[in-house]
Coordinates of C-alpha atoms and ligand atoms in Angstrom, one line a residue:
M1 CA -32.7 3.6 -4.8
I2 CA -34.8 6.5 -3.5
L3 CA -32.9 9.7 -2.7
G4 CA -34.2 12.9 -1.2
T5 CA -35.8 11.2 1.7
S6 CA -34.9 11.5 5.3
V7 CA -34.1 8.9 8.0
S8 CA -33.9 9.6 11.7
T9 CA -30.6 9.6 13.4
G10 CA -29.1 10.5 16.8
N11 CA -27.9 14.1 16.8
R12 CA -24.6 15.2 18.4
H13 CA -25.7 18.8 18.1
A14 CA -29.0 18.3 20.1
P15 CA -29.7 21.3 22.4
A16 CA -29.0 20.3 26.0
H17 CA -32.7 20.6 27.0
C18 CA -33.7 18.0 24.4
G19 CA -31.6 15.3 26.0
S20 CA -31.1 12.0 24.4
L21 CA -34.7 11.8 23.0
F22 CA -33.8 14.5 20.4
T23 CA -33.3 13.0 17.0
M24 CA -32.5 14.7 13.7
T25 CA -32.5 13.4 10.2
L26 CA -29.7 12.2 7.9
V27 CA -30.3 14.4 4.9
R28 CA -30.0 12.4 1.7
L29 CA -29.6 14.6 -1.4
P30 CA -29.8 13.2 -4.9
D31 CA -27.7 15.9 -6.7
P32 CA -24.7 18.2 -6.2
E33 CA -26.7 21.4 -6.6
R34 CA -28.9 20.7 -3.6
A35 CA -25.8 19.5 -1.7
R36 CA -24.1 22.8 -2.5
R37 CA -27.0 24.8 -1.1
W38 CA -27.1 22.6 2.1
C39 CA -23.4 23.1 2.7
A40 CA -23.6 26.8 2.0
E41 CA -26.4 27.1 4.6
Q42 CA -24.3 25.3 7.2
R43 CA -21.3 27.5 6.6
A44 CA -23.5 30.6 6.7
D45 CA -24.8 29.5 10.1
G46 CA -21.2 29.4 11.3
R47 CA -20.8 25.6 11.3
S48 CA -17.5 23.9 10.2
V49 CA -18.1 21.3 7.5
G50 CA -16.1 18.1 7.4
F51 CA -16.2 16.1 4.2
V52 CA -15.5 12.5 3.3
P53 CA -15.6 11.7 -0.4
T54 CA -16.3 8.0 -1.2
M55 CA -17.4 5.7 -3.9
G56 CA -19.8 3.9 -1.6
A57 CA -20.1 0.2 -0.7
L58 CA -19.0 1.5 2.7
H59 CA -16.9 -0.5 5.2
E60 CA -15.1 0.1 8.5
G61 CA -12.3 2.0 6.7
H62 CA -14.7 4.6 5.4
L63 CA -16.6 4.7 8.7
A64 CA -13.3 5.5 10.5
L65 CA -12.9 8.5 8.3
V66 CA -16.5 9.6 9.1
R67 CA -16.1 9.1 12.8
R68 CA -12.9 11.2 12.8
A69 CA -14.7 13.9 10.8
V70 CA -17.6 13.8 13.3
A71 CA -15.2 14.3 16.1
E72 CA -13.5 17.3 14.5
N73 CA -16.3 19.3 12.8
D74 CA -19.7 20.7 13.5
V75 CA -21.3 18.9 10.6
V76 CA -20.2 16.1 8.3
C77 CA -21.1 15.3 4.8
V78 CA -20.2 12.3 2.7
S79 CA -20.4 12.0 -1.1
I80 CA -21.1 8.7 -2.8
F81 CA -20.2 8.8 -6.4
V82 CA -18.6 6.0 -8.5
N83 CA -16.6 8.3 -10.6
P84 CA -16.3 7.0 -14.2
L85 CA -13.4 9.4 -14.8
Q86 CA -11.0 7.5 -12.6
F87 CA -11.7 4.0 -14.0
N88 CA -9.4 3.0 -16.8
D89 CA -11.0 -0.5 -17.0
P90 CA -14.8 -0.4 -18.0
K91 CA -15.2 -4.0 -16.5
D92 CA -13.9 -2.7 -13.1
L93 CA -16.4 0.2 -13.3
A94 CA -19.3 -2.1 -14.2
R95 CA -18.7 -4.6 -11.4
Y96 CA -17.9 -2.0 -8.7
P97 CA -20.3 -2.7 -5.8
R98 CA -23.2 -0.2 -5.2
D99 CA -25.7 -0.2 -2.3
F100 CA -26.8 3.4 -1.4
D101 CA -29.5 2.4 1.1
A102 CA -27.1 0.2 3.1
D103 CA -24.5 3.0 3.0
A104 CA -27.0 5.6 4.3
A105 CA -28.0 3.3 7.2
Q106 CA -24.3 3.0 8.2
L107 CA -23.7 6.8 7.9
E108 CA -26.8 7.4 10.1
R109 CA -25.3 5.2 12.8
V110 CA -22.0 7.1 13.0
G111 CA -23.5 10.6 13.1
C112 CA -23.1 11.9 9.6
E113 CA -25.5 14.8 8.8
M114 CA -25.7 14.7 5.0
V115 CA -25.0 12.3 2.2
F116 CA -25.2 13.2 -1.5
S117 CA -24.7 11.6 -4.8
G118 CA -25.3 12.6 -8.4
T119 CA -24.6 11.7 -12.0
L120 CA -21.5 12.6 -14.1
Q121 CA -23.8 14.9 -16.0
Q122 CA -24.9 16.6 -12.8
F123 CA -21.3 17.1 -11.7
F124 CA -20.3 18.5 -15.1
P125 CA -23.5 20.1 -16.4
K126 CA -21.8 22.1 -19.1
V127 CA -20.4 19.1 -20.8
K128 CA -22.5 16.8 -23.1
Q129 CA -20.3 13.7 -23.1
A130 CA -17.9 12.3 -20.6
D131 CA -14.9 12.4 -23.0
Q132 CA -15.4 16.2 -23.3
I133 CA -14.5 16.7 -19.6
V134 CA -11.1 18.3 -19.4
T135 CA -9.3 16.5 -16.6
R136 CA -7.0 18.3 -14.2
D137 CA -3.2 17.7 -14.2
P138 CA -2.8 15.6 -11.1
G139 CA 0.8 16.7 -10.6
P140 CA 4.1 14.9 -10.1
C141 CA 2.9 12.6 -7.3
A142 CA 0.6 10.9 -9.9
E143 CA 3.6 9.5 -11.7
G144 CA 4.7 5.9 -11.3
L145 CA 3.0 3.0 -9.5
E146 CA -0.8 3.5 -9.6
G147 CA -0.4 6.3 -12.1
A148 CA 1.6 4.0 -14.4
S149 CA -0.7 1.0 -13.8
R150 CA -3.9 3.0 -14.3
P151 CA -3.4 5.6 -17.0
G152 CA -5.7 8.6 -16.4
H153 CA -6.7 7.4 -13.0
F154 CA -5.3 10.3 -11.0
G155 CA -6.4 12.9 -13.5
G156 CA -9.9 11.6 -12.9
V157 CA -9.4 11.6 -9.1
A158 CA -8.1 15.2 -9.1
T159 CA -10.9 16.4 -11.4
I160 CA -13.7 15.0 -9.3
C161 CA -12.1 16.0 -6.0
E162 CA -11.9 19.6 -7.2
R163 CA -15.5 19.5 -8.2
L164 CA -16.6 17.9 -4.9
F165 CA -14.6 20.4 -2.9
R166 CA -16.2 23.3 -4.7
V167 CA -19.7 21.8 -4.1
V168 CA -19.1 21.2 -0.4
G169 CA -16.6 24.0 0.5
P170 CA -15.3 21.9 3.5
G171 CA -12.8 23.2 6.1
R172 CA -11.4 19.7 6.3
A173 CA -11.6 16.7 4.0
Y174 CA -10.7 13.2 5.1
F175 CA -8.8 10.5 3.1
G176 CA -7.4 7.1 3.9
E177 CA -3.7 6.2 3.9
K178 CA -4.9 3.0 2.2
D179 CA -4.7 5.0 -1.0
F180 CA -1.4 6.5 -0.2
Q181 CA -0.4 7.9 -3.6
Q182 CA -4.0 9.3 -3.9
S183 CA -3.5 11.1 -0.6
L184 CA -0.4 12.8 -2.0
V185 CA -2.3 13.9 -5.2
V186 CA -5.1 15.3 -3.1
K187 CA -2.8 17.2 -0.8
Q188 CA -1.2 18.8 -3.9
L189 CA -4.7 19.7 -5.3
A190 CA -5.6 21.3 -1.9
R191 CA -2.4 23.3 -1.9
E192 CA -3.2 24.6 -5.4
L193 CA -6.8 25.4 -4.6
G194 CA -5.9 26.9 -1.2
F195 CA -8.4 24.6 0.6
P196 CA -9.5 22.3 2.3
E197 CA -7.2 21.0 5.1
I198 CA -6.5 17.3 4.1
V199 CA -6.6 14.9 7.0
V200 CA -5.1 11.5 6.2
C201 CA -6.3 8.6 8.4
P202 CA -4.6 5.3 9.1
T203 CA -5.6 2.2 7.1
V204 CA -8.2 0.0 8.8
R205 CA -7.7 -3.7 8.6
E206 CA -9.8 -6.8 9.1
P207 CA -8.6 -9.2 11.9
S208 CA -6.7 -11.2 9.2
G209 CA -4.7 -8.1 8.3
L210 CA -6.5 -7.6 4.9
A211 CA -7.1 -3.9 4.4
Y212 CA -10.8 -3.1 4.2
S213 CA -11.8 -2.4 0.6
S214 CA -15.1 -2.1 -1.3
R215 CA -13.7 -4.6 -3.8
N216 CA -13.2 -7.3 -1.0
V217 CA -16.9 -8.3 -1.5
L218 CA -15.9 -9.5 -5.0
L219 CA -13.5 -12.1 -3.6
T220 CA -14.4 -15.7 -3.1
D221 CA -13.6 -17.2 0.3
A222 CA -10.4 -18.8 -1.1
E223 CA -9.3 -15.5 -2.7
R224 CA -10.0 -13.6 0.5
Q225 CA -7.6 -16.0 2.2
Q226 CA -5.0 -15.6 -0.5
A227 CA -5.4 -11.8 -0.4
T228 CA -4.0 -11.7 3.1
C229 CA -0.6 -12.2 1.7
L230 CA -0.5 -8.5 0.7
S231 CA -0.6 -7.4 4.3
K232 CA 1.5 -10.3 5.5
A233 CA 4.3 -9.2 3.0
L234 CA 4.0 -5.6 4.2
F235 CA 4.2 -6.5 7.9
A236 CA 7.1 -8.9 7.3
L237 CA 8.8 -6.0 5.7
R238 CA 8.2 -3.8 8.7
R239 CA 9.7 -6.5 10.9
A240 CA 12.8 -6.5 8.6
W241 CA 13.0 -2.7 9.0
H242 CA 12.7 -3.0 12.8
N243 CA 15.5 -5.6 12.6
G244 CA 17.7 -3.0 11.0
K245 CA 17.3 -3.7 7.2
R246 CA 17.5 -0.4 5.4
D247 CA 18.7 -1.2 1.9
A248 CA 15.9 -0.5 -0.6
I249 CA 16.8 -3.4 -2.9
E250 CA 17.1 -5.9 0.0
L251 CA 13.8 -4.7 1.5
R252 CA 12.1 -5.1 -1.9
T253 CA 13.4 -8.6 -2.2
V254 CA 11.9 -9.5 1.2
M255 CA 8.5 -8.2 0.0
L256 CA 8.5 -10.0 -3.3
H257 CA 9.5 -13.3 -1.6
E258 CA 6.5 -13.1 0.7
L259 CA 4.1 -12.2 -2.2
E260 CA 5.4 -15.1 -4.4
H261 CA 4.6 -17.5 -1.5
G262 CA 1.1 -16.1 -1.5
G263 CA 0.6 -17.0 -5.1
V264 CA -1.0 -13.6 -6.2
Q265 CA -0.3 -11.9 -9.4
V266 CA 2.0 -9.0 -8.4
E267 CA 1.7 -5.7 -10.4
Y268 CA 4.2 -3.8 -8.3
A269 CA 5.8 -4.2 -5.0
E270 CA 7.9 -1.0 -4.3
L271 CA 9.3 1.4 -1.8
R272 CA 9.2 5.1 -1.8
D273 CA 10.3 7.9 0.5
P274 CA 6.9 9.1 1.8
H275 CA 8.2 12.7 2.0
A276 CA 9.7 12.9 -1.4
W277 CA 7.8 11.0 -4.1
T278 CA 9.9 9.7 -7.0
V279 CA 9.1 7.9 -10.2
E280 CA 12.2 5.8 -9.9
S281 CA 12.6 3.1 -7.3
P282 CA 15.1 4.1 -4.6
T283 CA 18.4 2.3 -4.3
G284 CA 20.7 2.2 -1.3
P285 CA 19.8 2.9 2.4
M286 CA 16.5 4.5 3.2
L287 CA 15.8 7.0 6.1
R288 CA 12.0 6.6 5.8
A289 CA 10.0 4.1 3.8
Q290 CA 6.5 3.5 2.5
A291 CA 6.1 0.1 1.0
L292 CA 3.4 -0.1 -1.6
V293 CA 1.9 -3.2 -3.4
A294 CA -0.7 -3.8 -6.1
A295 CA -1.7 -7.4 -7.0
R296 CA -4.5 -9.3 -8.7
V297 CA -6.3 -11.9 -6.7
G298 CA -8.4 -13.7 -9.3
K299 CA -10.2 -11.0 -11.2
V300 CA -9.9 -8.4 -8.4
R301 CA -7.1 -5.9 -8.2
L302 CA -6.1 -4.9 -4.7
I303 CA -3.7 -2.3 -3.3
D304 CA -2.1 -1.9 0.1
N305 CA 0.7 0.0 1.6
L306 CA 2.5 0.4 5.0
R307 CA 4.8 2.9 6.5
L308 CA 7.8 0.9 7.7
D309 CA 9.3 3.4 10.2
R310 CA 6.0 4.0 12.1
D311 CA 3.5 1.6 13.6
D312 CA 0.3 3.5 14.5
D313 CA -2.0 1.5 12.2
V314 CA -5.4 0.3 13.2
G315 CA -5.4 -3.4 13.6
A316 CA -1.6 -3.7 13.0
Q317 CA -0.3 -7.2 12.8
Ligands
AMP401 P1 -13.2 4.8 -2.0 O1 -14.7 4.7 -1.7 O2 -12.5 3.5 -2.2 O3 -12.9 5.9 -3.0 O4 -12.6 5.4 -0.6 C1 -13.0 6.6 0.0 C2 -12.0 6.9 1.0 O5 -11.9 5.9 2.0 C3 -10.6 7.1 0.5 O6 -10.0 8.3 1.0 C4 -9.9 5.9 0.9 O7 -8.5 6.0 1.0 C5 -10.5 5.6 2.2 N1 -10.4 4.2 2.5 C6 -10.7 3.1 1.8 N2 -10.3 1.9 2.4 C7 -9.8 2.3 3.6 C8 -9.3 1.6 4.7 N3 -9.2 0.2 4.7 N4 -8.8 2.3 5.8 C9 -8.9 3.6 5.8 N5 -9.4 4.4 4.8 C10 -9.8 3.7 3.7

């Protein structure tokens, strides 16, 4: 992978007299320090900076965030960093897909201006070893579900997001509802820091209903087929909601039934009030509901979720 080079891209800020022939470069920066300087220059020139943090292996879900950011900001930057602090399983970290050049080519096509990366050492230059990094308290929304299944995960997410936000200084940062609990943790972080505005975008799905995920490339064809039972269970649950089912325990039973049919190894299949995160599972009738599921399909751990009392998803079933 060669960073610090430029590729040509269509530019949405082209002066009118340049017409469609005007091209600009997607700036590829190899370290956070150069990214910090680039972003500071943009802000000093009066441009609003939109930011999309990612771990790379980009897919349509990521690109939807970038397109939204391109529409709402003067310039957009994307970070690609497979953050070791948020992986509680070293094997998961080792096999996480990485392809910077393919990612840069995709970003170029959707009008992103800058992409940057870096090493853990570059993000935390004062620290000699990863285990000396003091992680941030991710707050109460980190408790339960993903927080319980992946100890330390949200501390690692909050720590790197704070560092990335301080590098970029964005007005807005874009996250996917696909990682619903993460979006709550990041909103809390932004409230504590006083910036940026957090924009949460709908989950983008393949035609089969499977939510796009970087980990999908690790699935065999048969596993990919099996993995569709996550979204099938969630959409079955939404139908049950539309048919008037409101009792939390009954709704959960519908979801588990669908997942058992799919033959995946369920880690959790739960409901939460999206406006009031609780560690405990709700009981009794629900006013609003987010259904959340984590399951292993072969060696790959997948998560998905769906708001039951709303249906504005991309590619909804
Ligand atoms: P990741 O590279 O997995 O850390 O994801 C980077 C951002 O993309 C996060 O805010 C994710 O929630 C978001 N994202 C991942 N998959 C999807 C998807 N299928 N639809 C929408 N956003 C997504």
